[in-house]
PDB file of C-alpha atoms in Angstrom:
ATOM      1  CA  LYS A  17     -37.510 -55.544  45.607  1.00  0.00           C
ATOM      2  CA  VAL A  18     -39.896 -55.833  42.661  1.00  0.00           C
ATOM      3  CA  GLY A  19     -40.477 -52.080  42.768  1.00  0.00           C
ATOM      4  CA  GLN A  20     -36.746 -51.415  42.906  1.00  0.00           C
ATOM      5  CA  PHE A  21     -36.131 -53.718  39.942  1.00  0.00           C
ATOM      6  CA  CYS A  22     -38.846 -51.991  37.902  1.00  0.00           C
ATOM      7  CA  SER A  23     -37.421 -48.571  38.759  1.00  0.00           C
ATOM      8  CA  ARG A  24     -33.890 -49.612  37.752  1.00  0.00           C
ATOM      9  CA  TRP A  25     -35.319 -51.003  34.503  1.00  0.00           C
ATOM     10  CA  LEU A  26     -37.077 -47.715  33.792  1.00  0.00           C
ATOM     11  CA  MET A  27     -33.797 -45.875  34.363  1.00  0.00           C
ATOM     12  CA  ARG A  28     -32.265 -48.008  31.588  1.00  0.00           C
ATOM     13  CA  VAL A  29     -35.178 -47.400  29.248  1.00  0.00           C
ATOM     14  CA  PHE A  30     -34.876 -43.640  29.824  1.00  0.00           C
ATOM     15  CA  PRO A  31     -31.117 -43.083  30.217  1.00  0.00           C
ATOM     16  CA  PHE A  32     -31.513 -39.307  30.114  1.00  0.00           C
ATOM     17  CA  ALA A  33     -30.229 -38.581  33.615  1.00  0.00           C
ATOM     18  CA  ARG A  34     -26.670 -38.232  34.846  1.00  0.00           C
ATOM     19  CA  LYS A  35     -26.906 -39.632  38.369  1.00  0.00           C
ATOM     20  CA  ARG A  36     -24.615 -38.799  41.287  1.00  0.00           C
ATOM     21  CA  VAL A  37     -24.979 -40.614  44.618  1.00  0.00           C
ATOM     22  CA  VAL A  38     -23.107 -39.147  47.587  1.00  0.00           C
ATOM     23  CA  VAL A  39     -22.758 -41.381  50.648  1.00  0.00           C
ATOM     24  CA  ASP A  40     -20.421 -41.655  53.610  1.00  0.00           C
ATOM     25  CA  LYS A  41     -18.948 -45.147  53.264  1.00  0.00           C
ATOM     26  CA  ASN A  42     -17.806 -45.001  56.884  1.00  0.00           C
ATOM     27  CA  ASP A  43     -21.397 -44.652  58.067  1.00  0.00           C
ATOM     28  CA  GLU A  44     -22.109 -47.580  60.386  1.00  0.00           C
ATOM     29  CA  ASN A  45     -25.674 -47.751  59.114  1.00  0.00           C
ATOM     30  CA  MET A  46     -24.364 -48.768  55.679  1.00  0.00           C
ATOM     31  CA  VAL A  47     -22.664 -51.848  57.148  1.00  0.00           C
ATOM     32  CA  ASP A  48     -24.980 -52.713  60.021  1.00  0.00           C
ATOM     33  CA  PRO A  49     -28.285 -50.933  59.364  1.00  0.00           C
ATOM     34  CA  GLN A  50     -30.510 -50.283  62.360  1.00  0.00           C
ATOM     35  CA  PRO A  51     -34.250 -49.494  62.279  1.00  0.00           C
ATOM     36  CA  CYS A  52     -34.798 -45.826  61.489  1.00  0.00           C
ATOM     37  CA  ILE A  53     -37.097 -43.216  59.974  1.00  0.00           C
ATOM     38  CA  TRP A  54     -35.836 -41.890  56.630  1.00  0.00           C
ATOM     39  CA  VAL A  55     -36.702 -38.332  55.584  1.00  0.00           C
ATOM     40  CA  CYS A  56     -36.220 -36.744  52.169  1.00  0.00           C
ATOM     41  CA  ASN A  57     -37.130 -33.536  50.374  1.00  0.00           C
ATOM     42  CA  HIS A  58     -39.707 -33.668  47.577  1.00  0.00           C
ATOM     43  CA  ILE A  59     -38.970 -31.885  44.299  1.00  0.00           C
ATOM     44  CA  SER A  60     -40.527 -33.943  41.490  1.00  0.00           C
ATOM     45  CA  LEU A  61     -42.893 -36.779  40.596  1.00  0.00           C
ATOM     46  CA  LEU A  62     -39.703 -38.637  39.634  1.00  0.00           C
ATOM     47  CA  ASP A  63     -38.455 -38.711  43.238  1.00  0.00           C
ATOM     48  CA  LEU A  64     -39.968 -42.099  44.010  1.00  0.00           C
ATOM     49  CA  PHE A  65     -38.503 -43.770  40.911  1.00  0.00           C
ATOM     50  CA  PHE A  66     -34.994 -42.501  41.544  1.00  0.00           C
ATOM     51  CA  VAL A  67     -35.028 -43.307  45.266  1.00  0.00           C
ATOM     52  CA  LEU A  68     -36.050 -46.888  44.495  1.00  0.00           C
ATOM     53  CA  ALA A  69     -33.675 -47.284  41.544  1.00  0.00           C
ATOM     54  CA  LEU A  70     -30.678 -45.981  43.516  1.00  0.00           C
ATOM     55  CA  ASP A  71     -31.597 -47.552  46.855  1.00  0.00           C
ATOM     56  CA  LYS A  72     -28.753 -50.096  46.824  1.00  0.00           C
ATOM     57  CA  GLN A  73     -26.166 -47.368  46.251  1.00  0.00           C
ATOM     58  CA  MET A  74     -27.846 -45.102  48.794  1.00  0.00           C
ATOM     59  CA  ARG A  75     -28.430 -47.467  51.701  1.00  0.00           C
ATOM     60  CA  GLY A  76     -25.998 -50.313  50.981  1.00  0.00           C
ATOM     61  CA  LYS A  77     -26.241 -54.021  50.230  1.00  0.00           C
ATOM     62  CA  SER A  78     -27.487 -54.822  53.733  1.00  0.00           C
ATOM     63  CA  ARG A  79     -30.275 -52.226  53.640  1.00  0.00           C
ATOM     64  CA  ARG A  80     -33.459 -52.936  55.537  1.00  0.00           C
ATOM     65  CA  PRO A  81     -36.875 -53.205  53.814  1.00  0.00           C
ATOM     66  CA  ILE A  82     -38.665 -49.884  53.675  1.00  0.00           C
ATOM     67  CA  LYS A  83     -42.204 -48.582  53.259  1.00  0.00           C
ATOM     68  CA  ILE A  84     -42.668 -45.013  52.068  1.00  0.00           C
ATOM     69  CA  LEU A  85     -45.618 -42.736  52.823  1.00  0.00           C
ATOM     70  CA  TYR A  86     -46.961 -41.152  49.630  1.00  0.00           C
ATOM     71  CA  TRP A  87     -49.739 -38.858  48.475  1.00  0.00           C
ATOM     72  CA  LYS A  88     -52.645 -40.986  47.229  1.00  0.00           C
ATOM     73  CA  GLY A  89     -53.142 -38.561  44.337  1.00  0.00           C
ATOM     74  CA  LEU A  90     -50.058 -40.122  42.712  1.00  0.00           C
ATOM     75  CA  GLU A  91     -52.239 -43.129  41.947  1.00  0.00           C
ATOM     76  CA  SER A  92     -53.839 -41.132  39.127  1.00  0.00           C
ATOM     77  CA  ASN A  93     -50.713 -42.091  37.158  1.00  0.00           C
ATOM     78  CA  LEU A  94     -50.909 -45.768  36.166  1.00  0.00           C
ATOM     79  CA  ILE A  95     -47.174 -46.485  36.495  1.00  0.00           C
ATOM     80  CA  THR A  96     -46.919 -44.747  39.858  1.00  0.00           C
ATOM     81  CA  ARG A  97     -50.024 -46.547  41.126  1.00  0.00           C
ATOM     82  CA  LEU A  98     -48.650 -49.976  40.146  1.00  0.00           C
ATOM     83  CA  LEU A  99     -45.271 -49.151  41.662  1.00  0.00           C
ATOM     84  CA  CYS A 100     -46.697 -48.004  45.002  1.00  0.00           C
ATOM     85  CA  LYS A 101     -49.060 -50.961  45.194  1.00  0.00           C
ATOM     86  CA  MET A 102     -46.343 -53.510  44.376  1.00  0.00           C
ATOM     87  CA  CYS A 103     -44.075 -52.052  47.060  1.00  0.00           C
ATOM     88  CA  GLY A 104     -46.853 -51.998  49.652  1.00  0.00           C
ATOM     89  CA  PHE A 105     -46.273 -48.312  50.295  1.00  0.00           C
ATOM     90  CA  ILE A 106     -48.603 -46.382  52.589  1.00  0.00           C
ATOM     91  CA  PRO A 107     -50.971 -43.784  51.048  1.00  0.00           C
ATOM     92  CA  VAL A 108     -52.249 -40.639  52.711  1.00  0.00           C
ATOM     93  CA  ASN A 109     -55.056 -38.630  51.178  1.00  0.00           C
ATOM     94  CA  MET A 110     -54.591 -34.854  50.789  1.00  0.00           C
ATOM     95  CA  ALA A 111     -56.553 -32.235  48.910  1.00  0.00           C
ATOM     96  CA  ASP A 112     -55.186 -31.605  45.413  1.00  0.00           C
ATOM     97  CA  ASN A 113     -54.784 -27.892  46.081  1.00  0.00           C
ATOM     98  CA  GLY A 114     -51.666 -27.311  44.035  1.00  0.00           C
ATOM     99  CA  ASN A 115     -47.974 -27.476  44.862  1.00  0.00           C
ATOM    100  CA  GLY A 116     -46.643 -24.780  47.141  1.00  0.00           C
ATOM    101  CA  THR A 117     -49.853 -24.408  49.169  1.00  0.00           C
ATOM    102  CA  ALA A 118     -50.654 -25.699  52.652  1.00  0.00           C
ATOM    103  CA  ASN A 119     -51.434 -29.413  52.936  1.00  0.00           C
ATOM    104  CA  GLU A 120     -55.024 -30.385  53.723  1.00  0.00           C
ATOM    105  CA  TYR A 121     -55.243 -33.954  55.027  1.00  0.00           C
ATOM    106  CA  ASP A 122     -58.325 -36.163  55.040  1.00  0.00           C
ATOM    107  CA  PRO A 123     -58.734 -37.043  58.773  1.00  0.00           C
ATOM    108  CA  LYS A 124     -60.031 -40.559  58.017  1.00  0.00           C
ATOM    109  CA  SER A 125     -57.151 -41.276  55.654  1.00  0.00           C
ATOM    110  CA  PHE A 126     -54.691 -39.874  58.197  1.00  0.00           C
ATOM    111  CA  LYS A 127     -55.894 -42.303  60.887  1.00  0.00           C
ATOM    112  CA  LEU A 128     -55.620 -45.226  58.459  1.00  0.00           C
ATOM    113  CA  MET A 129     -52.125 -44.106  57.511  1.00  0.00           C
ATOM    114  CA  LEU A 130     -51.057 -44.053  61.174  1.00  0.00           C
ATOM    115  CA  LYS A 131     -52.476 -47.537  61.697  1.00  0.00           C
ATOM    116  CA  SER A 132     -50.661 -48.890  58.617  1.00  0.00           C
ATOM    117  CA  THR A 133     -47.429 -47.192  59.647  1.00  0.00           C
ATOM    118  CA  LYS A 134     -47.541 -48.654  63.157  1.00  0.00           C
ATOM    119  CA  SER A 135     -48.143 -52.086  61.652  1.00  0.00           C
ATOM    120  CA  ALA A 136     -45.179 -51.697  59.268  1.00  0.00           C
ATOM    121  CA  ILE A 137     -42.923 -50.638  62.157  1.00  0.00           C
ATOM    122  CA  GLU A 138     -43.984 -53.674  64.192  1.00  0.00           C
ATOM    123  CA  GLU A 139     -43.197 -55.886  61.181  1.00  0.00           C
ATOM    124  CA  GLY A 140     -39.649 -54.491  61.086  1.00  0.00           C
ATOM    125  CA  PHE A 141     -39.832 -52.104  58.135  1.00  0.00           C
ATOM    126  CA  ASP A 142     -37.985 -48.819  57.967  1.00  0.00           C
ATOM    127  CA  ILE A 143     -40.314 -45.897  57.211  1.00  0.00           C
ATOM    128  CA  GLY A 144     -39.696 -43.227  54.586  1.00  0.00           C
ATOM    129  CA  ILE A 145     -41.486 -39.894  54.748  1.00  0.00           C
ATOM    130  CA  LEU A 146     -41.402 -36.620  52.791  1.00  0.00           C
ATOM    131  CA  PRO A 147     -41.791 -33.902  55.460  1.00  0.00           C
ATOM    132  CA  GLU A 148     -42.801 -31.235  52.939  1.00  0.00           C
ATOM    133  CA  GLY A 149     -45.844 -33.305  51.999  1.00  0.00           C
ATOM    134  CA  GLN A 150     -45.930 -32.315  48.333  1.00  0.00           C
ATOM    135  CA  PRO A 151     -43.461 -31.478  45.527  1.00  0.00           C
ATOM    136  CA  ASN A 152     -41.618 -28.209  45.943  1.00  0.00           C
ATOM    137  CA  PRO A 153     -41.870 -26.052  42.786  1.00  0.00           C
ATOM    138  CA  THR A 154     -38.960 -23.797  43.852  1.00  0.00           C
ATOM    139  CA  PRO A 155     -36.279 -25.912  45.610  1.00  0.00           C
ATOM    140  CA  GLU A 156     -33.644 -23.349  44.627  1.00  0.00           C
ATOM    141  CA  ARG A 157     -35.251 -21.039  47.215  1.00  0.00           C
ATOM    142  CA  GLY A 158     -35.161 -23.626  49.992  1.00  0.00           C
ATOM    143  CA  LEU A 159     -37.745 -26.020  51.357  1.00  0.00           C
ATOM    144  CA  GLN A 160     -41.479 -25.620  51.708  1.00  0.00           C
ATOM    145  CA  PRO A 161     -42.895 -25.669  55.261  1.00  0.00           C
ATOM    146  CA  VAL A 162     -41.562 -28.787  56.975  1.00  0.00           C
ATOM    147  CA  TYR A 163     -44.103 -30.794  58.949  1.00  0.00           C
ATOM    148  CA  PRO A 164     -43.014 -32.618  62.132  1.00  0.00           C
ATOM    149  CA  GLY A 165     -44.713 -35.948  61.344  1.00  0.00           C
ATOM    150  CA  ALA A 166     -41.356 -37.709  60.985  1.00  0.00           C
ATOM    151  CA  PHE A 167     -40.383 -36.583  64.478  1.00  0.00           C
ATOM    152  CA  THR A 168     -43.680 -37.918  65.833  1.00  0.00           C
ATOM    153  CA  LEU A 169     -43.126 -41.298  64.155  1.00  0.00           C
ATOM    154  CA  ALA A 170     -39.536 -41.450  65.369  1.00  0.00           C
ATOM    155  CA  LYS A 171     -40.579 -40.663  68.927  1.00  0.00           C
ATOM    156  CA  MET A 172     -43.415 -43.195  68.789  1.00  0.00           C
ATOM    157  CA  SER A 173     -41.169 -45.976  67.446  1.00  0.00           C
ATOM    158  CA  LYS A 174     -38.067 -44.934  69.446  1.00  0.00           C
ATOM    159  CA  ARG A 175     -36.026 -44.774  66.257  1.00  0.00           C
ATOM    160  CA  PRO A 176     -33.450 -42.268  65.006  1.00  0.00           C
ATOM    161  CA  ILE A 177     -34.066 -40.097  61.946  1.00  0.00           C
ATOM    162  CA  GLN A 178     -31.696 -40.220  58.977  1.00  0.00           C
ATOM    163  CA  MET A 179     -31.776 -37.663  56.158  1.00  0.00           C
ATOM    164  CA  ILE A 180     -31.662 -37.916  52.368  1.00  0.00           C
ATOM    165  CA  ALA A 181     -31.503 -34.947  49.979  1.00  0.00           C
ATOM    166  CA  LEU A 182     -32.453 -34.865  46.293  1.00  0.00           C
ATOM    167  CA  TYR A 183     -31.265 -32.331  43.745  1.00  0.00           C
ATOM    168  CA  GLY A 184     -32.113 -31.574  40.115  1.00  0.00           C
ATOM    169  CA  LEU A 185     -35.092 -33.834  39.411  1.00  0.00           C
ATOM    170  CA  HIS A 186     -37.493 -30.886  39.147  1.00  0.00           C
ATOM    171  CA  ARG A 187     -35.634 -29.908  35.984  1.00  0.00           C
ATOM    172  CA  MET A 188     -36.601 -33.247  34.404  1.00  0.00           C
ATOM    173  CA  TRP A 189     -40.230 -33.366  35.555  1.00  0.00           C
ATOM    174  CA  HIS A 190     -41.336 -30.135  37.161  1.00  0.00           C
ATOM    175  CA  PRO A 191     -44.082 -30.051  39.841  1.00  0.00           C
ATOM    176  CA  ASP A 192     -45.647 -27.082  38.068  1.00  0.00           C
ATOM    177  CA  GLU A 193     -48.093 -28.579  35.553  1.00  0.00           C
ATOM    178  CA  THR A 194     -47.540 -25.658  33.186  1.00  0.00           C
ATOM    179  CA  ILE A 195     -43.924 -26.837  32.846  1.00  0.00           C
ATOM    180  CA  GLY A 196     -44.346 -30.578  33.417  1.00  0.00           C
ATOM    181  CA  MET A 197     -42.036 -33.013  31.606  1.00  0.00           C
ATOM    182  CA  VAL A 198     -39.937 -30.414  29.843  1.00  0.00           C
ATOM    183  CA  CYS A 199     -36.409 -31.630  30.564  1.00  0.00           C
ATOM    184  CA  THR A 200     -34.127 -28.611  30.953  1.00  0.00           C
ATOM    185  CA  HIS A 201     -31.195 -30.393  32.611  1.00  0.00           C
ATOM    186  CA  ARG A 202     -29.871 -33.951  32.881  1.00  0.00           C
ATOM    187  CA  ASP A 203     -27.915 -33.793  36.139  1.00  0.00           C
ATOM    188  CA  MET A 204     -29.414 -35.092  39.356  1.00  0.00           C
ATOM    189  CA  ALA A 205     -27.855 -35.945  42.706  1.00  0.00           C
ATOM    190  CA  VAL A 206     -28.852 -37.669  45.895  1.00  0.00           C
ATOM    191  CA  ARG A 207     -27.081 -37.237  49.224  1.00  0.00           C
ATOM    192  CA  VAL A 208     -27.442 -39.706  52.092  1.00  0.00           C
ATOM    193  CA  TYR A 209     -26.378 -38.113  55.356  1.00  0.00           C
ATOM    194  CA  PRO A 210     -24.682 -40.177  58.070  1.00  0.00           C
ATOM    195  CA  LYS A 211     -25.249 -39.963  61.800  1.00  0.00           C
ATOM    196  CA  GLY A 212     -28.955 -40.640  62.058  1.00  0.00           C
ATOM    197  CA  ARG A 213     -29.970 -39.443  65.494  1.00  0.00           C
ATOM    198  CA  VAL A 214     -32.758 -38.962  67.974  1.00  0.00           C
ATOM    199  CA  TYR A 215     -34.010 -35.369  68.108  1.00  0.00           C
ATOM    200  CA  ARG A 216     -35.150 -33.778  71.347  1.00  0.00           C
ATOM    201  CA  SER A 217     -37.930 -31.704  69.811  1.00  0.00           C
ATOM    202  CA  ALA A 218     -39.897 -31.282  66.607  1.00  0.00           C
ATOM    203  CA  GLU A 219     -38.411 -27.807  66.169  1.00  0.00           C
ATOM    204  CA  GLU A 220     -34.874 -29.179  66.369  1.00  0.00           C
ATOM    205  CA  PHE A 221     -35.696 -31.715  63.650  1.00  0.00           C
ATOM    206  CA  THR A 222     -37.370 -29.228  61.295  1.00  0.00           C
ATOM    207  CA  ALA A 223     -34.569 -26.666  61.724  1.00  0.00           C
ATOM    208  CA  THR A 224     -31.892 -29.292  61.001  1.00  0.00           C
ATOM    209  CA  PHE A 225     -33.773 -30.662  57.992  1.00  0.00           C
ATOM    210  CA  GLU A 226     -34.300 -27.175  56.560  1.00  0.00           C
ATOM    211  CA  ALA A 227     -30.639 -26.235  56.972  1.00  0.00           C
ATOM    212  CA  VAL A 228     -28.997 -29.465  55.773  1.00  0.00           C
ATOM    213  CA  VAL A 229     -31.384 -30.870  53.161  1.00  0.00           C
ATOM    214  CA  GLY A 230     -32.527 -27.423  52.046  1.00  0.00           C
ATOM    215  CA  GLU A 231     -28.960 -26.477  51.144  1.00  0.00           C
ATOM    216  CA  PHE A 232     -28.308 -29.596  49.070  1.00  0.00           C
ATOM    217  CA  GLY A 233     -31.733 -29.455  47.437  1.00  0.00           C
ATOM    218  CA  ALA A 234     -31.078 -25.885  46.329  1.00  0.00           C
ATOM    219  CA  HIS A 235     -27.454 -26.135  45.174  1.00  0.00           C
ATOM    220  CA  GLY A 236     -26.505 -29.810  44.861  1.00  0.00           C
ATOM    221  CA  LYS A 237     -23.767 -29.492  47.457  1.00  0.00           C
ATOM    222  CA  ASP A 238     -23.393 -29.609  51.226  1.00  0.00           C
ATOM    223  CA  LEU A 239     -23.023 -26.844  53.727  1.00  0.00           C
ATOM    224  CA  PRO A 240     -19.396 -26.077  54.681  1.00  0.00           C
ATOM    225  CA  GLU A 241     -18.007 -29.155  56.460  1.00  0.00           C
ATOM    226  CA  GLU A 242     -17.764 -27.664  59.949  1.00  0.00           C
ATOM    227  CA  GLU A 243     -21.270 -26.216  59.815  1.00  0.00           C
ATOM    228  CA  LEU A 244     -22.684 -29.461  58.412  1.00  0.00           C
ATOM    229  CA  ASN A 245     -21.117 -31.556  61.164  1.00  0.00           C
ATOM    230  CA  MET A 246     -22.472 -29.188  63.797  1.00  0.00           C
ATOM    231  CA  TRP A 247     -25.998 -29.606  62.446  1.00  0.00           C
ATOM    232  CA  LEU A 248     -25.618 -33.382  62.248  1.00  0.00           C
ATOM    233  CA  ASP A 249     -24.310 -33.806  65.800  1.00  0.00           C
ATOM    234  CA  GLY A 250     -26.789 -31.314  67.291  1.00  0.00           C
ATOM    235  CA  SER A 251     -24.294 -28.718  68.491  1.00  0.00           C
ATOM    236  CA  MET A 252     -25.535 -26.120  65.978  1.00  0.00           C
ATOM    237  CA  TRP A 253     -29.041 -26.368  67.436  1.00  0.00           C
ATOM    238  CA  GLN A 254     -27.649 -25.829  70.936  1.00  0.00           C
ATOM    239  CA  THR A 255     -25.831 -22.763  69.616  1.00  0.00           C
ATOM    240  CA  GLU A 256     -29.106 -21.522  68.128  1.00  0.00           C
ATOM    241  CA  LEU A 257     -30.911 -21.995  71.461  1.00  0.00           C
ATOM    242  CA  LYS A 258     -28.207 -20.007  73.256  1.00  0.00           C
ATOM    243  CA  ARG A 259     -28.500 -17.249  70.639  1.00  0.00           C
ATOM    244  CA  ARG A 260     -32.260 -17.070  71.127  1.00  0.00           C
ATOM    245  CA  GLU A 261     -31.859 -16.907  74.894  1.00  0.00           C
ATOM    246  CA  SER A 262     -29.318 -14.105  74.542  1.00  0.00           C
ATOM    247  CA  VAL A 263     -31.693 -12.166  72.266  1.00  0.00           C
ATOM    248  CA  ARG A 264     -34.521 -12.681  74.755  1.00  0.00           C
ATOM    249  CA  LEU A 265     -32.443 -11.398  77.668  1.00  0.00           C
ATOM    250  CA  ASP A 266     -31.271  -8.396  75.654  1.00  0.00           C
ATOM    251  CA  SER A 267     -34.865  -7.500  74.772  1.00  0.00           C
ATOM    252  CA  GLU A 268     -35.860  -7.761  78.439  1.00  0.00           C
ATOM    253  CA  ASP A 269     -32.994  -5.434  79.393  1.00  0.00           C
ATOM    254  CA  ILE A 270     -34.141  -2.923  76.785  1.00  0.00           C
ATOM    255  CA  GLU A 271     -37.670  -3.022  78.175  1.00  0.00           C
ATOM    256  CA  LEU A 272     -36.377  -2.405  81.723  1.00  0.00           C
ATOM    257  CA  VAL A 273     -34.371   0.716  80.814  1.00  0.00           C
ATOM    258  CA  PRO A 274     -37.341   3.057  80.175  1.00  0.00           C
ATOM    259  CA  ARG A 275     -39.019   1.846  83.359  1.00  0.00           C
ATOM    260  CA  ASN A 276     -35.943   2.599  85.441  1.00  0.00           C
ATOM    261  CA  GLU A 277     -35.573   6.007  83.843  1.00  0.00           C
ATOM    262  CA  SER A 278     -39.251   6.728  84.559  1.00  0.00           C
ATOM    263  CA  CYS A 279     -38.818   5.737  88.208  1.00  0.00           C
ATOM    264  CA  THR A 280     -35.780   8.008  88.507  1.00  0.00           C
ATOM    265  CA  ILE A 281     -37.711  10.959  87.063  1.00  0.00           C
ATOM    266  CA  GLU A 282     -40.614  10.410  89.477  1.00  0.00           C
ATOM    267  CA  ALA A 283     -38.201  10.143  92.399  1.00  0.00           C
ATOM    268  CA  ARG A 284     -36.590  13.452  91.461  1.00  0.00           C
ATOM    269  CA  LYS A 285     -40.002  15.138  91.316  1.00  0.00           C
ATOM    270  CA  GLU A 286     -40.844  13.876  94.815  1.00  0.00           C
ATOM    271  CA  VAL A 287     -37.522  15.159  96.189  1.00  0.00           C
ATOM    272  CA  SER A 288     -38.020  18.596  94.632  1.00  0.00           C
TER     273      SER A 288
END
């Protein structure tokens, strides 16, 4: 709560952003929140401040306490370090190899992070995780590679996953250090998706996250309503699996045709 208060205070000191919070007020988790794993895209070093400052609007008055996993390199910034420490957030150490490149985790730090996360879950905290691992310098092109750690945590804790999407913050503080804090736009938005659910596989989770959160992160608006609902209830993934199976069968049929033709030719030669 201290971290949230400080973040809201900072938003008042720097009232440069026009904030839009999109939630489904009929979402049962807003009224009677259940333990879950929260996942969000990562587009700016401002993400943490805005998520904390807008948490009450995003997750409701009855929201559960949350601990967020963050890159330990953020502690190089004094304000960010104090904020993460005050909130008791969980650090994970990665190589500072630049945004947009593959994550390189410190194995020792990763084990400590898992231990701290398990402890937080046992203490009743919700867990927040950024599946991209590092800020995305080009959210308008979609997400960076999505890692399945959130699925692993959800499966381990037997909790559903609920999605959050951020838009516009990279235009206030860009991940690219050559651009940095050059504010080119004041509008930002955050979307909290309803219907947190248990995914059957890591691939199902990453595909859903890429489609739903990637769309909002790029354009500040949802997928068409029917398509969005199909992703959220899992029916779109089942459609995708059927499509893949159909493609696989078609490719097998194509492979069989030349073989059959070859057999027919050989049979004709034997007859003649």
